[in-house]
Amino acid sequence: MIDKELLVKTVIEAISGTDLFLVEAKVGSSNDINIEIDSASGVDIDTCARITRRIEEVFDREAEDYSLEVGSAGLTSPFKVRRQYEKNVGNDVEVLTSDGRKLHGVLESVEPGESDTDVAFVVTVPVKVKEPGAKRPVVRMEPQQLSSGACKYVRYDIKF
């Protein structure tokens, strides 16, 4: 079985000194390794190949057979770690809350915290409000304080 701690350490060493960060490292029961990385400036195929080579230097395929996939966190993938939230401050996001509400708004801020995976954040969403004496409702942008633990997903909102 592939040592996940050594795998994570190897990836972190391979990306040190860059703006890359590890989003997720998975090791399946049949030694299927999946590494997701991200960066504020994007991830190219050469970077993925460099990380793949570094992992293959540490984990000998002759000693233990495994499959390896290194890629970037997809554009439509949910945010998993704090740095993904931080890099998307100011961008449109889609949030599905645990109670089933789907919110579309702008990620305004990310609160400092100790956990990399339990993230508190503020999304400004449009809300229709009927003013007293007005004939039609007015759309106002209202901040919503949320946490990743209270959401099924938060992801970049793609609009065409």
CSV table of C-alpha atoms in Angstrom, one decimal, residues 2-146:
chain,number,residue,atom,x,y,z
A,2,ILE,CA,1.2,3.5,-0.9
A,3,ASP,CA,2.2,5.6,2.1
A,4,LYS,CA,-0.1,8.6,1.9
A,5,GLU,CA,1.9,10.7,4.3
A,6,LEU,CA,5.1,10.2,2.3
A,7,LEU,CA,3.1,11.0,-0.9
A,8,VAL,CA,1.8,14.3,0.5
A,9,LYS,CA,5.3,15.2,1.8
A,10,THR,CA,6.7,14.4,-1.7
A,11,VAL,CA,4.1,16.6,-3.4
A,12,ILE,CA,4.6,19.5,-1.0
A,13,GLU,CA,8.4,19.3,-1.5
A,14,ALA,CA,7.9,19.3,-5.3
A,15,ILE,CA,5.7,22.4,-5.2
A,16,SER,CA,7.7,24.3,-2.5
A,17,GLY,CA,9.0,27.7,-3.7
A,18,THR,CA,6.1,28.1,-6.1
A,19,ASP,CA,2.6,29.5,-5.8
A,20,LEU,CA,1.1,26.0,-6.2
A,21,PHE,CA,-0.7,24.3,-3.4
A,22,LEU,CA,-2.0,20.8,-2.7
A,23,VAL,CA,-5.8,20.6,-2.9
A,24,GLU,CA,-6.2,16.8,-2.4
A,25,ALA,CA,-4.2,13.6,-2.4
A,26,LYS,CA,-6.2,10.4,-2.7
A,27,VAL,CA,-4.9,6.8,-2.7
A,28,GLY,CA,-7.4,4.2,-3.7
A,29,SER,CA,-7.5,0.6,-2.4
A,30,SER,CA,-5.8,-0.6,-5.6
A,31,ASN,CA,-3.1,2.0,-5.4
A,32,ASP,CA,-4.8,4.5,-7.7
A,33,ILE,CA,-3.1,7.8,-6.8
A,34,ASN,CA,-4.9,11.1,-7.6
A,35,ILE,CA,-3.2,14.4,-6.9
A,36,GLU,CA,-5.1,17.7,-7.3
A,37,ILE,CA,-3.1,20.9,-7.2
A,38,ASP,CA,-4.0,24.5,-7.8
A,39,SER,CA,-2.5,27.9,-8.1
A,40,ALA,CA,-3.5,31.6,-8.3
A,41,SER,CA,-1.8,31.8,-11.7
A,42,GLY,CA,-3.0,28.5,-13.1
A,43,VAL,CA,-1.5,25.0,-13.6
A,44,ASP,CA,0.0,23.9,-16.8
A,45,ILE,CA,0.8,20.4,-18.1
A,46,ASP,CA,4.6,20.9,-17.6
A,47,THR,CA,4.0,21.5,-13.9
A,48,CYS,CA,1.9,18.3,-13.6
A,49,ALA,CA,4.6,16.3,-15.5
A,50,ARG,CA,7.3,17.7,-13.1
A,51,ILE,CA,5.3,16.6,-10.1
A,52,THR,CA,4.6,13.2,-11.6
A,53,ARG,CA,8.4,12.7,-12.2
A,54,ARG,CA,9.2,13.6,-8.6
A,55,ILE,CA,6.6,11.2,-7.3
A,56,GLU,CA,7.9,8.4,-9.6
A,57,GLU,CA,11.5,9.1,-8.2
A,58,VAL,CA,10.2,8.4,-4.6
A,59,PHE,CA,7.8,5.6,-5.3
A,60,ASP,CA,9.3,2.7,-7.3
A,61,ARG,CA,6.8,1.0,-9.6
A,62,GLU,CA,8.9,-2.2,-9.5
A,63,ALA,CA,8.5,-2.4,-5.7
A,64,GLU,CA,4.8,-1.6,-5.8
A,65,ASP,CA,2.5,-1.1,-8.8
A,66,TYR,CA,0.3,2.0,-8.9
A,67,SER,CA,-1.5,4.3,-11.3
A,68,LEU,CA,-0.8,8.0,-11.0
A,69,GLU,CA,-2.8,11.0,-12.1
A,70,VAL,CA,-1.6,14.6,-11.3
A,71,GLY,CA,-3.9,17.4,-12.4
A,72,SER,CA,-5.3,20.8,-11.5
A,73,ALA,CA,-8.5,21.3,-9.6
A,74,GLY,CA,-11.1,21.6,-12.3
A,75,LEU,CA,-12.9,24.9,-13.0
A,76,THR,CA,-16.2,23.4,-12.0
A,77,SER,CA,-14.9,21.5,-9.0
A,78,PRO,CA,-16.0,22.4,-5.6
A,79,PHE,CA,-13.6,24.3,-3.4
A,80,LYS,CA,-11.9,22.0,-0.9
A,81,VAL,CA,-9.2,24.1,0.9
A,82,ARG,CA,-8.9,27.6,2.2
A,83,ARG,CA,-6.5,28.8,-0.5
A,84,GLN,CA,-9.1,28.0,-3.2
A,85,TYR,CA,-11.5,30.3,-1.4
A,86,GLU,CA,-8.8,33.0,-1.0
A,87,LYS,CA,-7.8,32.9,-4.7
A,88,ASN,CA,-11.5,33.4,-5.7
A,89,VAL,CA,-12.3,36.5,-3.5
A,90,GLY,CA,-14.0,38.9,-5.8
A,91,ASN,CA,-15.2,36.2,-8.2
A,92,ASP,CA,-18.7,35.0,-8.8
A,93,VAL,CA,-19.5,31.7,-6.9
A,94,GLU,CA,-22.3,29.3,-6.6
A,95,VAL,CA,-23.1,27.9,-3.2
A,96,LEU,CA,-25.4,25.0,-2.3
A,97,THR,CA,-26.2,25.2,1.4
A,98,SER,CA,-26.9,22.1,3.5
A,99,ASP,CA,-30.6,23.2,3.7
A,100,GLY,CA,-30.9,23.1,-0.1
A,101,ARG,CA,-30.6,26.8,-1.0
A,102,LYS,CA,-28.7,27.6,-4.1
A,103,LEU,CA,-27.0,31.0,-3.9
A,104,HIS,CA,-25.2,32.9,-6.7
A,105,GLY,CA,-23.1,35.9,-5.6
A,106,VAL,CA,-19.7,37.4,-5.2
A,107,LEU,CA,-17.2,35.9,-2.7
A,108,GLU,CA,-16.4,39.0,-0.7
A,109,SER,CA,-14.0,37.7,2.0
A,110,VAL,CA,-12.6,34.6,3.7
A,111,GLU,CA,-12.3,34.7,7.5
A,112,PRO,CA,-9.0,33.7,9.1
A,113,GLY,CA,-9.1,30.3,10.7
A,114,GLU,CA,-7.2,27.3,12.0
A,115,SER,CA,-8.6,24.7,9.8
A,116,ASP,CA,-7.7,24.4,6.1
A,117,THR,CA,-10.9,22.6,5.2
A,118,ASP,CA,-13.5,24.3,7.5
A,119,VAL,CA,-13.7,27.8,6.0
A,120,ALA,CA,-15.9,30.7,7.1
A,121,PHE,CA,-16.6,33.2,4.3
A,122,VAL,CA,-18.9,36.0,3.1
A,123,VAL,CA,-20.9,35.9,-0.1
A,124,THR,CA,-22.9,38.9,-1.3
A,125,VAL,CA,-26.1,37.8,-3.0
A,126,PRO,CA,-28.9,39.7,-4.7
A,127,VAL,CA,-32.1,39.8,-2.7
A,128,LYS,CA,-35.4,41.2,-3.8
A,129,VAL,CA,-36.9,43.6,-1.3
A,130,LYS,CA,-40.3,45.3,-1.5
A,131,GLU,CA,-39.9,48.9,-0.3
A,132,PRO,CA,-42.9,50.4,1.5
A,133,GLY,CA,-44.9,52.4,-1.1
A,134,ALA,CA,-42.9,51.0,-4.1
A,135,LYS,CA,-44.7,49.3,-6.9
A,136,ARG,CA,-42.0,46.8,-7.7
A,137,PRO,CA,-39.4,45.0,-5.6
A,138,VAL,CA,-35.9,46.4,-5.6
A,139,VAL,CA,-32.8,44.1,-5.8
A,140,ARG,CA,-30.3,44.7,-3.1
A,141,MET,CA,-26.9,43.0,-2.5
A,142,GLU,CA,-26.8,41.5,0.9
A,143,PRO,CA,-23.9,39.7,2.6
A,144,GLN,CA,-24.4,36.1,3.7
A,145,GLN,CA,-22.0,34.8,6.4
A,146,LEU,CA,-21.5,31.1,5.6
